[in-house]
Short mmCIF file of C-alpha atoms and ligand atoms in Angstrom, two decimals:
data_model
loop_
_atom_site.label_atom_id
_atom_site.label_comp_id
_atom_site.label_asym_id
_atom_site.label_seq_id
_atom_site.Cartn_x
_atom_site.Cartn_y
_atom_site.Cartn_z
CA MET H 205 -38.67 -186.65 -56.98
CA THR H 206 -41.24 -187.60 -59.81
CA ASN H 207 -44.46 -187.43 -60.35
CA ARG H 208 -45.61 -190.47 -61.51
CA THR H 209 -47.15 -192.91 -59.17
CA GLY H 210 -45.62 -196.73 -59.60
CA THR H 211 -47.63 -199.87 -60.29
CA VAL H 212 -47.81 -202.49 -57.76
CA TYR H 213 -48.14 -205.95 -59.02
CA LEU H 214 -49.97 -208.63 -56.98
CA ILE H 215 -47.92 -211.66 -57.92
CA GLY H 216 -48.49 -215.68 -56.63
CA ALA H 217 -45.15 -216.86 -56.57
CA GLY H 218 -46.47 -220.18 -56.42
CA PRO H 219 -46.60 -223.05 -53.51
CA GLY H 220 -42.65 -223.39 -53.31
CA ASP H 221 -40.85 -225.03 -56.11
CA PRO H 222 -39.14 -221.79 -57.83
CA GLY H 223 -39.70 -223.31 -61.29
CA LEU H 224 -43.52 -222.85 -60.48
CA LEU H 225 -42.92 -219.37 -61.00
CA THR H 226 -44.93 -217.85 -64.14
CA ILE H 227 -42.64 -216.01 -66.73
CA LYS H 228 -44.92 -213.12 -66.07
CA ALA H 229 -44.07 -213.51 -62.70
CA LYS H 230 -40.59 -213.51 -63.30
CA GLU H 231 -40.19 -210.40 -65.57
CA CYS H 232 -42.74 -208.20 -63.38
CA ILE H 233 -39.75 -209.29 -60.07
CA GLU H 234 -36.96 -208.56 -62.78
CA ALA H 235 -38.21 -204.90 -63.38
CA ALA H 236 -39.33 -203.88 -59.63
CA ASP H 237 -38.12 -201.53 -57.76
CA VAL H 238 -39.20 -202.63 -54.65
CA VAL H 239 -39.72 -206.56 -54.37
CA VAL H 240 -42.18 -207.12 -50.86
CA TYR H 241 -42.39 -210.73 -49.61
CA ASP H 242 -43.47 -213.19 -47.08
CA TYR H 243 -43.11 -216.48 -45.29
CA LEU H 244 -44.44 -218.43 -48.09
CA ALA H 245 -43.09 -217.32 -50.65
CA SER H 246 -39.38 -219.04 -51.90
CA PRO H 247 -36.59 -216.93 -51.36
CA PHE H 248 -35.00 -217.88 -54.25
CA LEU H 249 -37.29 -216.09 -56.25
CA LEU H 250 -35.15 -212.75 -54.69
CA ASP H 251 -32.52 -213.58 -56.81
CA TYR H 252 -34.18 -212.50 -59.69
CA ALA H 253 -34.82 -208.64 -58.74
CA LYS H 254 -32.19 -206.17 -59.74
CA LYS H 255 -29.53 -205.38 -58.51
CA ASP H 256 -30.50 -202.26 -56.37
CA ALA H 257 -34.04 -203.30 -55.92
CA GLN H 258 -35.01 -202.93 -52.03
CA ILE H 259 -36.28 -206.07 -49.91
CA ILE H 260 -38.62 -205.83 -47.76
CA TYR H 261 -39.60 -209.16 -45.90
CA VAL H 262 -43.21 -208.43 -44.46
CA GLY H 263 -43.29 -211.81 -42.17
CA LYS H 264 -46.39 -213.76 -41.47
CA LYS H 265 -46.59 -217.18 -39.85
CA GLY H 266 -49.44 -218.18 -38.42
CA GLY H 267 -50.35 -215.81 -36.74
CA ASP H 268 -46.96 -214.13 -35.56
CA HIS H 269 -46.94 -211.36 -38.24
CA THR H 270 -43.97 -209.29 -38.67
CA LEU H 271 -45.96 -206.61 -40.50
CA THR H 272 -49.68 -206.03 -39.39
CA GLN H 273 -52.05 -206.33 -42.73
CA ASP H 274 -52.47 -202.60 -42.27
CA LYS H 275 -48.82 -202.28 -41.68
CA ILE H 276 -47.90 -203.93 -45.34
CA ASN H 277 -51.00 -201.94 -46.90
CA LEU H 278 -49.41 -199.14 -46.48
CA LEU H 279 -45.95 -199.79 -47.41
CA LEU H 280 -47.39 -200.97 -50.59
CA VAL H 281 -48.92 -197.34 -51.01
CA ASP H 282 -45.83 -195.22 -49.65
CA LYS H 283 -43.55 -197.52 -51.94
CA ALA H 284 -45.85 -196.67 -55.20
CA LYS H 285 -46.50 -193.23 -54.19
CA GLU H 286 -42.23 -192.37 -54.30
CA GLY H 287 -43.29 -193.31 -57.83
CA LEU H 288 -41.46 -196.58 -57.42
CA ASP H 289 -42.48 -200.37 -59.16
CA VAL H 290 -43.28 -202.32 -56.54
CA ALA H 291 -43.42 -206.33 -56.69
CA ARG H 292 -45.86 -207.90 -53.81
CA LEU H 293 -45.24 -211.76 -54.03
CA LYS H 294 -47.53 -213.99 -52.37
CA GLY H 295 -47.27 -217.65 -51.68
CA GLY H 296 -49.41 -219.76 -53.60
CA ASP H 297 -52.69 -217.35 -56.13
CA PRO H 298 -52.91 -213.83 -54.69
CA PHE H 299 -56.21 -214.24 -54.47
CA VAL H 300 -56.67 -217.49 -53.17
CA PHE H 301 -56.91 -216.87 -49.38
CA GLY H 302 -54.04 -215.13 -49.63
CA ARG H 303 -55.84 -211.36 -48.94
CA GLY H 304 -54.38 -209.84 -52.06
CA GLY H 305 -58.28 -208.91 -52.86
CA GLU H 306 -58.02 -206.83 -49.44
CA GLU H 307 -54.70 -205.37 -50.83
CA ALA H 308 -56.03 -204.48 -54.06
CA GLN H 309 -59.20 -202.85 -52.68
CA ILE H 310 -56.18 -200.61 -50.90
CA LEU H 311 -54.48 -199.84 -53.64
CA LEU H 312 -57.83 -198.95 -55.44
CA SER H 313 -59.07 -196.16 -52.81
CA ASP H 314 -55.65 -194.81 -52.55
CA ASP H 315 -55.09 -194.52 -56.54
CA VAL H 316 -52.12 -196.65 -56.70
CA PRO H 317 -52.21 -198.50 -60.45
CA TYR H 318 -51.60 -202.65 -59.82
CA GLU H 319 -52.33 -205.60 -61.34
CA VAL H 320 -52.90 -209.01 -60.61
CA VAL H 321 -50.61 -211.66 -61.81
CA PRO H 322 -52.00 -215.17 -60.64
CA GLY H 323 -49.96 -217.74 -59.54
CA VAL H 324 -49.89 -221.63 -59.04
CA THR H 325 -52.08 -222.11 -55.57
CA SER H 326 -50.63 -224.55 -53.20
CA ALA H 327 -54.30 -225.81 -52.89
CA ILE H 328 -53.51 -227.84 -56.48
CA ALA H 329 -49.90 -228.04 -56.73
CA ALA H 330 -49.64 -229.64 -53.17
CA PRO H 331 -51.73 -232.54 -54.08
CA ALA H 332 -50.25 -232.75 -57.73
CA TYR H 333 -46.64 -233.08 -55.98
CA ALA H 334 -47.91 -236.07 -53.42
CA GLY H 335 -49.78 -238.24 -56.49
CA ILE H 336 -53.42 -236.82 -56.34
CA PRO H 337 -55.47 -235.40 -58.77
CA VAL H 338 -58.18 -232.84 -57.12
CA THR H 339 -60.50 -233.71 -59.24
CA HIS H 340 -60.84 -237.25 -61.56
CA ARG H 341 -63.68 -238.49 -63.65
CA ASP H 342 -64.02 -241.99 -61.43
CA HIS H 343 -64.00 -240.16 -58.28
CA THR H 344 -65.74 -237.00 -58.17
CA SER H 345 -66.49 -234.10 -60.35
CA PHE H 346 -65.93 -231.19 -58.40
CA VAL H 347 -63.61 -230.07 -56.00
CA SER H 348 -63.91 -227.03 -52.74
CA PHE H 349 -60.98 -224.62 -51.51
CA ILE H 350 -61.96 -224.85 -47.73
CA THR H 351 -60.43 -222.01 -45.00
CA GLY H 352 -59.16 -224.58 -42.13
CA HIS H 353 -58.55 -221.47 -40.39
CA GLU H 354 -62.06 -220.43 -38.72
CA ASN H 355 -63.10 -221.50 -35.73
CA PRO H 356 -65.40 -224.82 -36.14
CA GLN H 357 -66.86 -223.98 -32.96
CA LYS H 358 -68.01 -219.97 -33.61
CA LYS H 359 -71.21 -219.65 -33.55
CA ASP H 360 -71.85 -217.76 -36.83
CA SER H 361 -69.84 -219.45 -38.23
CA SER H 362 -70.32 -219.79 -42.05
CA MET H 363 -68.65 -223.02 -42.79
CA GLN H 364 -71.45 -225.90 -43.64
CA TRP H 365 -70.77 -229.21 -42.76
CA ASP H 366 -73.51 -230.58 -44.16
CA VAL H 367 -73.52 -229.81 -46.82
CA TYR H 368 -69.54 -230.56 -47.47
CA ALA H 369 -70.22 -234.23 -45.76
CA LYS H 370 -72.95 -234.87 -47.72
CA SER H 371 -71.42 -233.89 -51.34
CA ASP H 372 -68.94 -236.15 -53.57
CA ALA H 373 -66.37 -233.16 -53.71
CA THR H 374 -62.77 -233.42 -52.55
CA LEU H 375 -62.47 -230.90 -49.55
CA VAL H 376 -59.28 -229.34 -49.74
CA PHE H 377 -58.62 -227.35 -46.84
CA LEU H 378 -55.97 -224.35 -45.97
CA MET H 379 -54.63 -222.81 -43.18
CA GLY H 380 -56.20 -226.35 -41.34
CA VAL H 381 -53.58 -227.87 -39.42
CA LYS H 382 -54.52 -226.25 -36.05
CA ASN H 383 -58.20 -226.99 -36.54
CA LEU H 384 -57.79 -230.57 -37.82
CA GLY H 385 -59.30 -232.17 -35.12
CA ASN H 386 -62.24 -230.02 -35.43
CA ILE H 387 -62.22 -230.39 -39.39
CA VAL H 388 -62.72 -233.98 -39.08
CA LYS H 389 -64.97 -234.21 -36.23
CA ASN H 390 -67.20 -231.90 -37.87
CA LEU H 391 -67.35 -233.81 -41.38
CA MET H 392 -67.49 -237.22 -39.46
CA ASP H 393 -70.82 -235.02 -37.21
CA HIS H 394 -72.67 -233.95 -39.97
CA GLY H 395 -72.30 -238.02 -41.76
CA LYS H 396 -69.29 -238.49 -43.73
CA PRO H 397 -68.29 -242.00 -43.88
CA SER H 398 -65.13 -242.62 -40.82
CA ASP H 399 -63.30 -244.77 -43.68
CA THR H 400 -63.09 -241.17 -46.04
CA PRO H 401 -59.42 -240.77 -47.57
CA ILE H 402 -57.48 -237.76 -46.22
CA ALA H 403 -53.79 -236.98 -46.75
CA LEU H 404 -52.06 -233.83 -45.11
CA VAL H 405 -49.15 -232.44 -47.38
CA ARG H 406 -46.72 -230.54 -45.88
CA TRP H 407 -43.84 -228.10 -47.37
CA GLY H 408 -46.01 -229.24 -51.04
CA THR H 409 -43.46 -228.99 -54.07
CA THR H 410 -40.58 -228.70 -51.88
CA ALA H 411 -37.82 -231.18 -50.90
CA LYS H 412 -39.35 -230.94 -47.56
CA GLN H 413 -42.24 -231.93 -48.92
CA GLN H 414 -43.98 -234.11 -45.62
CA THR H 415 -46.90 -236.25 -47.09
CA ILE H 416 -49.31 -238.22 -44.28
CA THR H 417 -52.25 -240.03 -45.49
CA GLY H 418 -55.44 -241.94 -43.53
CA THR H 419 -58.80 -241.79 -43.15
CA LEU H 420 -60.87 -239.19 -41.13
CA GLU H 421 -60.92 -241.69 -38.28
CA THR H 422 -56.65 -242.36 -37.78
CA ILE H 423 -55.43 -239.33 -39.20
CA VAL H 424 -55.37 -236.82 -36.57
CA ASP H 425 -53.15 -240.61 -34.70
CA ARG H 426 -50.84 -239.99 -37.28
CA VAL H 427 -50.46 -236.42 -37.61
CA LYS H 428 -49.67 -236.50 -33.95
CA LYS H 429 -46.95 -239.01 -33.97
CA ALA H 430 -46.01 -237.17 -37.72
CA LYS H 431 -45.29 -234.34 -34.85
CA LEU H 432 -46.64 -232.64 -38.73
CA LYS H 433 -47.26 -229.05 -38.11
CA SER H 434 -48.47 -226.02 -40.79
CA PRO H 435 -47.90 -225.34 -43.90
CA ALA H 436 -49.92 -227.62 -45.31
CA ILE H 437 -53.03 -228.72 -47.39
CA ILE H 438 -55.43 -231.21 -46.27
CA VAL H 439 -57.01 -232.60 -49.08
CA ILE H 440 -59.98 -235.32 -48.26
CA GLY H 441 -61.79 -237.64 -50.86
CA HIS H 442 -61.67 -240.65 -52.62
CA VAL H 443 -59.33 -239.95 -54.92
CA VAL H 444 -56.40 -239.67 -52.19
CA SER H 445 -56.45 -243.08 -52.28
CA LEU H 446 -54.92 -242.28 -56.03
CA ARG H 447 -51.52 -241.57 -53.78
CA GLU H 448 -50.63 -245.49 -53.73
CA GLU H 449 -50.31 -245.47 -57.54
CA LEU H 450 -50.05 -242.22 -58.63
CA SER H 451 -47.13 -240.38 -56.18
CA TRP H 452 -43.98 -239.33 -57.66
CA PHE H 453 -42.15 -236.94 -56.68
CA ASP H 454 -41.28 -238.63 -53.20
CA LYS H 455 -40.15 -241.30 -54.70
CA ARG H 456 -37.34 -239.49 -56.15
CA PRO H 457 -33.86 -241.91 -55.22
CA LEU H 458 -32.60 -238.54 -53.00
CA PHE H 459 -35.97 -237.82 -51.78
CA GLY H 460 -36.17 -236.57 -48.07
CA LYS H 461 -32.41 -236.28 -47.71
CA ARG H 462 -30.94 -233.28 -46.46
CA ILE H 463 -27.22 -233.13 -47.52
CA VAL H 464 -25.19 -230.00 -46.53
CA ILE H 465 -23.15 -227.89 -49.40
CA THR H 466 -19.81 -226.85 -47.74
CA ARG H 467 -18.68 -225.03 -51.36
CA ALA H 468 -18.69 -221.33 -52.06
CA ARG H 469 -21.81 -220.00 -52.44
CA VAL H 470 -20.95 -218.48 -56.10
CA GLN H 471 -19.52 -222.09 -56.59
CA ALA H 472 -22.57 -224.26 -55.20
CA SER H 473 -24.92 -224.04 -57.42
CA SER H 474 -24.11 -227.23 -60.61
CA LEU H 475 -24.21 -229.85 -57.36
CA ILE H 476 -27.52 -228.36 -56.02
CA SER H 477 -29.04 -228.52 -58.79
CA LYS H 478 -27.81 -232.01 -59.77
CA LEU H 479 -29.24 -233.39 -55.78
CA SER H 480 -32.14 -231.07 -56.45
CA LYS H 481 -33.75 -232.84 -59.32
CA LEU H 482 -32.93 -235.96 -57.35
CA GLY H 483 -35.25 -235.16 -54.19
CA ALA H 484 -32.80 -234.16 -51.97
CA TYR H 485 -32.70 -231.57 -49.69
CA CYS H 486 -30.20 -229.09 -50.09
CA ILE H 487 -29.10 -226.93 -47.14
CA GLU H 488 -26.33 -224.67 -48.10
CA ILE H 489 -23.26 -224.22 -45.02
CA PRO H 490 -20.65 -222.51 -47.40
CA THR H 491 -17.01 -222.71 -45.54
CA ILE H 492 -15.20 -220.89 -48.06
CA GLN H 493 -15.78 -217.79 -49.31
CA ILE H 494 -13.69 -216.26 -52.76
CA ALA H 495 -12.19 -212.89 -53.05
CA PRO H 496 -9.61 -211.33 -54.98
CA PRO H 497 -6.17 -211.38 -53.41
CA LYS H 498 -4.91 -208.88 -51.11
CA ASP H 499 -2.13 -207.21 -53.74
CA ILE H 500 -3.70 -208.05 -57.40
CA GLY H 501 -0.22 -206.09 -58.35
CA PRO H 502 1.52 -209.45 -59.34
CA LEU H 503 -1.00 -210.96 -61.44
CA LYS H 504 -1.78 -207.11 -63.04
CA GLU H 505 2.13 -207.44 -63.85
CA SER H 506 2.08 -210.72 -65.33
CA ILE H 507 -1.23 -209.50 -67.80
CA LYS H 508 1.07 -206.07 -68.86
CA ASN H 509 3.50 -208.77 -69.77
CA ILE H 510 1.59 -211.40 -71.39
CA ASN H 511 3.30 -210.84 -74.78
CA ALA H 512 6.17 -212.98 -73.14
CA PHE H 513 4.13 -215.92 -72.38
CA ASP H 514 3.67 -218.92 -74.61
CA TRP H 515 0.76 -220.60 -72.68
CA LEU H 516 -1.64 -219.65 -70.33
CA ILE H 517 -3.31 -222.22 -68.38
CA PHE H 518 -6.49 -222.56 -66.28
CA THR H 519 -6.67 -224.66 -63.04
CA SER H 520 -10.52 -223.43 -62.06
CA VAL H 521 -12.82 -221.47 -63.12
CA ASN H 522 -12.34 -219.37 -60.32
CA GLY H 523 -8.73 -218.48 -61.85
CA VAL H 524 -10.94 -217.61 -65.29
CA LYS H 525 -13.66 -215.43 -63.65
CA PHE H 526 -10.69 -213.48 -62.15
CA PHE H 527 -7.85 -213.55 -64.32
CA PHE H 528 -10.27 -211.91 -67.09
CA ASP H 529 -11.76 -209.48 -64.54
CA THR H 530 -8.44 -207.75 -64.02
CA LEU H 531 -8.21 -207.84 -67.60
CA PHE H 532 -10.93 -206.05 -67.96
CA ASP H 533 -10.34 -203.62 -65.31
CA MET H 534 -7.22 -202.86 -66.62
CA GLY H 535 -9.03 -201.42 -69.71
CA LYS H 536 -7.58 -204.66 -72.23
CA ASP H 537 -9.69 -207.28 -74.40
CA VAL H 538 -9.19 -210.79 -75.13
CA ARG H 539 -6.91 -209.86 -78.44
CA VAL H 540 -4.04 -209.08 -76.38
CA LEU H 541 -4.48 -213.19 -75.51
CA GLY H 542 -4.47 -214.08 -79.07
CA HIS H 543 -0.64 -215.22 -79.90
CA LEU H 544 -1.52 -217.79 -76.72
CA LYS H 545 -2.33 -221.68 -76.48
CA PHE H 546 -4.68 -222.32 -73.29
CA ALA H 547 -5.12 -225.47 -70.95
CA CYS H 548 -7.80 -226.36 -68.91
CA ILE H 549 -7.63 -228.50 -65.73
CA GLY H 550 -11.30 -230.61 -65.55
CA PRO H 551 -14.24 -229.52 -68.23
CA VAL H 552 -15.75 -226.99 -66.68
CA THR H 553 -12.69 -224.41 -66.83
CA LYS H 554 -12.66 -225.40 -70.20
CA GLU H 555 -16.91 -224.73 -70.68
CA ARG H 556 -15.81 -221.16 -68.16
CA LEU H 557 -13.22 -219.94 -70.98
CA GLN H 558 -15.03 -220.95 -73.50
CA ASP H 559 -17.67 -218.11 -72.35
CA PHE H 560 -15.08 -215.36 -73.24
CA GLY H 561 -14.56 -217.18 -77.04
CA ILE H 562 -11.57 -219.37 -76.09
CA ILE H 563 -11.50 -222.54 -77.03
CA SER H 564 -8.95 -224.46 -74.78
CA ASP H 565 -6.18 -226.07 -76.86
CA ILE H 566 -5.86 -229.13 -74.56
CA LEU H 567 -7.71 -230.25 -71.64
CA PRO H 568 -6.03 -232.78 -68.67
CA LYS H 569 -9.00 -234.31 -67.41
CA THR H 570 -7.57 -234.31 -63.69
CA TYR H 571 -5.03 -233.05 -61.12
CA ARG H 572 -3.15 -235.84 -61.55
CA ALA H 573 0.26 -236.07 -62.89
CA GLU H 574 -0.66 -238.71 -65.85
CA SER H 575 -3.24 -237.06 -66.59
CA VAL H 576 -0.83 -233.70 -67.10
CA ILE H 577 1.29 -235.76 -68.51
CA ASP H 578 -0.62 -237.16 -71.01
CA ALA H 579 -1.61 -234.15 -72.44
CA PHE H 580 0.93 -231.73 -72.81
CA SER H 581 2.67 -235.29 -73.69
CA SER H 582 1.72 -234.21 -77.62
CA VAL H 583 2.62 -230.69 -77.16
CA LYS H 584 6.37 -228.65 -77.71
CA ILE H 585 6.43 -227.14 -73.79
CA LYS H 586 10.08 -227.32 -73.45
CA ASN H 587 11.28 -223.61 -72.85
CA LYS H 588 8.05 -222.18 -74.11
CA LYS H 589 7.11 -219.67 -71.20
CA VAL H 590 3.41 -220.54 -69.02
CA LEU H 591 1.37 -218.63 -67.13
CA ILE H 592 -0.75 -219.95 -64.15
CA PRO H 593 -3.09 -217.70 -62.57
CA ARG H 594 -4.38 -219.66 -60.01
CA ALA H 595 -5.43 -219.40 -56.07
CA LYS H 596 -3.06 -218.78 -53.45
CA LYS H 597 -1.58 -221.75 -51.44
CA ALA H 598 -3.09 -223.44 -54.61
CA ARG H 599 -1.50 -227.21 -55.58
CA THR H 600 1.84 -227.90 -57.01
CA ILE H 601 1.89 -230.31 -59.40
CA LEU H 602 0.98 -229.03 -62.91
CA PRO H 603 4.06 -226.39 -61.84
CA GLU H 604 6.19 -229.43 -60.93
CA GLU H 605 5.49 -231.62 -63.91
CA LEU H 606 5.55 -228.54 -66.79
CA ILE H 607 9.49 -227.98 -64.84
CA LYS H 608 10.52 -231.31 -65.17
CA MET H 609 8.99 -231.30 -68.75
CA GLY H 610 11.42 -228.18 -70.01
CA ALA H 611 8.82 -225.41 -69.80
CA ASP H 612 9.45 -222.26 -67.78
CA VAL H 613 6.49 -221.74 -65.23
CA ASP H 614 5.01 -218.58 -63.52
CA GLU H 615 2.73 -219.01 -60.97
CA VAL H 616 0.12 -216.11 -59.78
CA THR H 617 -2.41 -215.58 -57.15
CA ALA H 618 -5.48 -214.71 -58.87
CA TYR H 619 -7.74 -215.14 -56.56
CA GLU H 620 -7.79 -216.00 -52.39
CA THR H 621 -9.92 -218.64 -50.30
CA GLN H 622 -11.15 -217.28 -46.94
CA LEU H 623 -13.19 -219.29 -43.87
CA SER H 624 -16.25 -218.53 -43.84
CA THR H 625 -18.21 -218.77 -40.96
CA ASN H 626 -21.39 -217.56 -41.34
CA GLY H 627 -23.49 -221.17 -41.20
CA LYS H 628 -21.74 -222.16 -38.34
CA ASP H 629 -24.34 -221.58 -36.17
CA GLU H 630 -26.80 -223.18 -38.33
CA LEU H 631 -24.22 -226.14 -39.01
CA ILE H 632 -23.98 -227.16 -34.83
CA ASP H 633 -27.63 -226.31 -34.00
CA LEU H 634 -28.42 -228.96 -37.23
CA LEU H 635 -25.95 -231.74 -37.12
CA GLU H 636 -26.91 -231.35 -32.94
CA ASN H 637 -30.73 -231.99 -33.95
CA LYS H 638 -29.94 -234.90 -36.16
CA GLY H 639 -30.72 -233.12 -38.99
CA ILE H 640 -28.44 -233.45 -41.18
CA ASP H 641 -28.29 -236.55 -43.36
CA ALA H 642 -25.02 -236.11 -45.53
CA VAL H 643 -22.29 -234.16 -45.94
CA THR H 644 -20.53 -233.19 -49.56
CA PHE H 645 -16.82 -232.05 -49.11
CA THR H 646 -15.91 -230.61 -53.10
CA SER H 647 -12.41 -229.59 -52.14
CA SER H 648 -9.68 -229.95 -49.01
CA SER H 649 -10.21 -226.43 -47.86
CA THR H 650 -13.82 -227.69 -47.66
CA VAL H 651 -13.29 -230.23 -44.75
CA SER H 652 -10.25 -228.27 -43.11
CA ASN H 653 -12.88 -225.49 -42.93
CA PHE H 654 -15.64 -227.41 -42.06
CA MET H 655 -13.69 -229.30 -39.26
CA SER H 656 -12.85 -225.09 -38.06
CA LEU H 657 -16.63 -224.04 -37.97
CA LEU H 658 -17.60 -227.24 -35.44
CA GLU H 659 -14.95 -225.89 -33.18
CA ASN H 660 -14.48 -227.39 -30.00
CA LYS H 661 -16.95 -229.64 -30.48
CA ASP H 662 -16.89 -233.59 -30.62
CA ALA H 663 -16.79 -233.82 -34.32
CA LYS H 664 -16.75 -237.43 -34.51
CA LYS H 665 -19.92 -237.55 -32.38
CA LEU H 666 -22.14 -234.78 -33.79
CA LEU H 667 -21.39 -236.58 -37.31
CA ASN H 668 -22.14 -239.69 -36.00
CA ASN H 669 -24.93 -241.19 -38.41
CA VAL H 670 -23.57 -238.82 -41.11
CA ILE H 671 -22.26 -239.94 -44.86
CA THR H 672 -19.65 -237.95 -45.34
CA ALA H 673 -18.93 -237.68 -49.19
CA SER H 674 -15.51 -236.92 -50.89
CA ILE H 675 -15.22 -235.43 -54.43
CA GLY H 676 -11.86 -237.34 -54.84
CA PRO H 677 -8.35 -239.03 -53.07
CA ILE H 678 -6.71 -235.67 -52.42
CA THR H 679 -9.94 -234.17 -50.39
CA SER H 680 -10.20 -237.81 -48.71
CA ASP H 681 -6.79 -237.41 -47.26
CA THR H 682 -7.83 -234.52 -45.97
CA ALA H 683 -10.63 -235.90 -44.80
CA ARG H 684 -8.21 -238.44 -42.97
CA SER H 685 -5.48 -236.02 -41.33
CA LEU H 686 -8.59 -234.78 -39.37
CA ASP H 687 -9.44 -237.67 -37.80
CA ILE H 688 -13.01 -237.61 -40.62
CA LYS H 689 -13.32 -241.13 -42.97
CA PRO H 690 -15.25 -240.59 -45.71
CA ASP H 691 -18.14 -243.23 -46.21
CA ILE H 692 -18.11 -242.13 -49.92
CA GLU H 693 -15.21 -241.08 -52.51
CA ALA H 694 -16.19 -240.39 -56.15
CA ASP H 695 -15.21 -242.46 -58.81
CA GLU H 696 -15.13 -239.76 -61.05
CA TYR H 697 -13.57 -236.67 -59.14
CA THR H 698 -15.89 -234.37 -60.68
CA ILE H 699 -18.87 -232.73 -59.58
CA GLN H 700 -21.27 -235.24 -61.66
CA GLY H 701 -18.98 -237.91 -60.19
CA LEU H 702 -19.43 -237.07 -56.49
CA VAL H 703 -23.81 -237.36 -56.95
CA ASP H 704 -23.11 -240.40 -59.08
CA SER H 705 -21.55 -242.16 -55.68
CA LEU H 706 -24.34 -240.14 -53.57
CA LEU H 707 -26.98 -241.70 -55.40
CA ALA H 708 -25.28 -245.38 -55.86
CA HIS H 709 -24.50 -245.12 -52.22
CA TYR H 710 -28.12 -244.74 -51.26
CA GLU H 711 -29.35 -247.03 -53.65
CA SER H 712 -27.26 -249.64 -52.21
CA LYS H 713 -29.54 -248.99 -48.88
CA GLN H 714 -32.80 -249.58 -50.41
N1 SAH M 1094 -51.96 -218.18 -51.27
C1 SAH M 1094 -51.86 -219.07 -51.42
C2 SAH M 1094 -52.77 -219.77 -49.55
C3 SAH M 1094 -51.88 -218.78 -48.79
S1 SAH M 1094 -52.90 -218.86 -47.01
C4 SAH M 1094 -51.92 -220.81 -52.31
O1 SAH M 1094 -52.84 -220.09 -52.80
O2 SAH M 1094 -51.63 -221.30 -52.03
C5 SAH M 1094 -51.64 -220.08 -46.27
C6 SAH M 1094 -51.75 -221.64 -46.48
O3 SAH M 1094 -51.41 -222.38 -48.00
C7 SAH M 1094 -51.06 -222.66 -45.55
O4 SAH M 1094 -51.44 -222.64 -44.11
C8 SAH M 1094 -50.98 -223.88 -46.18
O5 SAH M 1094 -52.84 -224.60 -45.44
C9 SAH M 1094 -51.09 -223.30 -47.29
N2 SAH M 1094 -49.63 -223.58 -48.09
C10 SAH M 1094 -49.04 -222.68 -48.41
N3 SAH M 1094 -47.89 -223.48 -49.15
C11 SAH M 1094 -48.37 -224.52 -49.56
C12 SAH M 1094 -46.93 -225.46 -49.26
N4 SAH M 1094 -45.62 -225.40 -49.71
N5 SAH M 1094 -47.47 -226.50 -49.17
C13 SAH M 1094 -48.33 -227.34 -48.33
N6 SAH M 1094 -49.77 -226.09 -47.81
C14 SAH M 1094 -49.20 -225.07 -48.20
#
């Protein structure tokens, strides 16, 4: 136990897009012992936290508080007094309707040191992502941020409706969705023209962003029809009309498409980042989890005898990872591999191997027999001893072809893939409520595991109107054998190929 009091960092976590976090905020999260976050802060940011950091969710969704503000204050003080540095993440900017000022006052009165890390506020960012600049020389010379939370019927209201109504300011209301009717009525009652443009931007800067535009006269109806709920920014003023010309975020080709990613979580990031950049909203339902083999003995044995081998061939990124994990666990390093030649199936596996300082000698681009034969045709593989660390239950084309060429092949299990059922309820719920536009299958096991998650449900019915996209012919065969007919099959059997084919599919529908 130390006598030191920790520092509390009141951090603006930005409006939602994880890329809008400041560098300083990221550094604070990385260094913190405790991370306290709420509803509006993107959970992706928690990935920056130390492995052993305490992560505490304090909620706050409308009135539904997981912890009351008093309890949050107490928590920050207690943790700091334990000598821990605390990153207190708040949506947007901590001092813009974020009660950051109150938290700072409490910390001050309890002698807890604090720092403030400003963030990108949703009041500016959500309109910006909807193509609405909050100021523009031709339209307005100032902008007001106003709480929409206060009940405008309240007698001692601090709302200056006559001022808002008469000025040409851009008015930005936060926390105002529930009060939209009152806000609009008050502005018109105080003389604001009923044709003043207005927009609501929900979940701004995220893949779920939704924008409704209209005039003071029409907006309430439109919002009701769209069933738009909180959290949203309300922007009122002539700048809103610029959206027609300046919108960009929702023009990206996959914007609004809800796409399920079925790969194991550790492998999903490149697919997610490629699809997200095109505007898609990715829903991670990993159907696979990757684990070390139950019996690591055979892999260890082959590493012990590595001198007897001439070639080491990797068929997947996981094969590389688990091979080297085991090698290092055994107290060895890459020098024991100096005499070997290397081959990798696929460019990503090759890159992973390069992370360990080893350049693959040859590279069959795909698993297909011709590709393997082609790649090894200029190599003397006859009578050579080949080690292939791979998944349990892996496909056999590669060893078969190498054996035909006269090689002596040892296959060893380096990892196992298991069914992951964590996302089952979420998946079924989304499918039943038409919350999914497309599902991606990146291997045969993602298809078969996906189907086992649906258990005794009527898969055909649930997948009606859902686009199914397969990475290649083998995955598609598995799908067909389970009675799913893939709508899309990638032309090039890689993650990029899958993304390109999905994109081509949606572009052809426009
Ligand atoms: N400190 C925050 C605001 C907190 S008040 C900031 O600077 O952004 C909560 C309100 O912020 C919500 O009711 C909503 O009006 C707005 N808000 C926060 N994030 C938003 C987002 N991604 N899109 C639209 N509005 C958002």
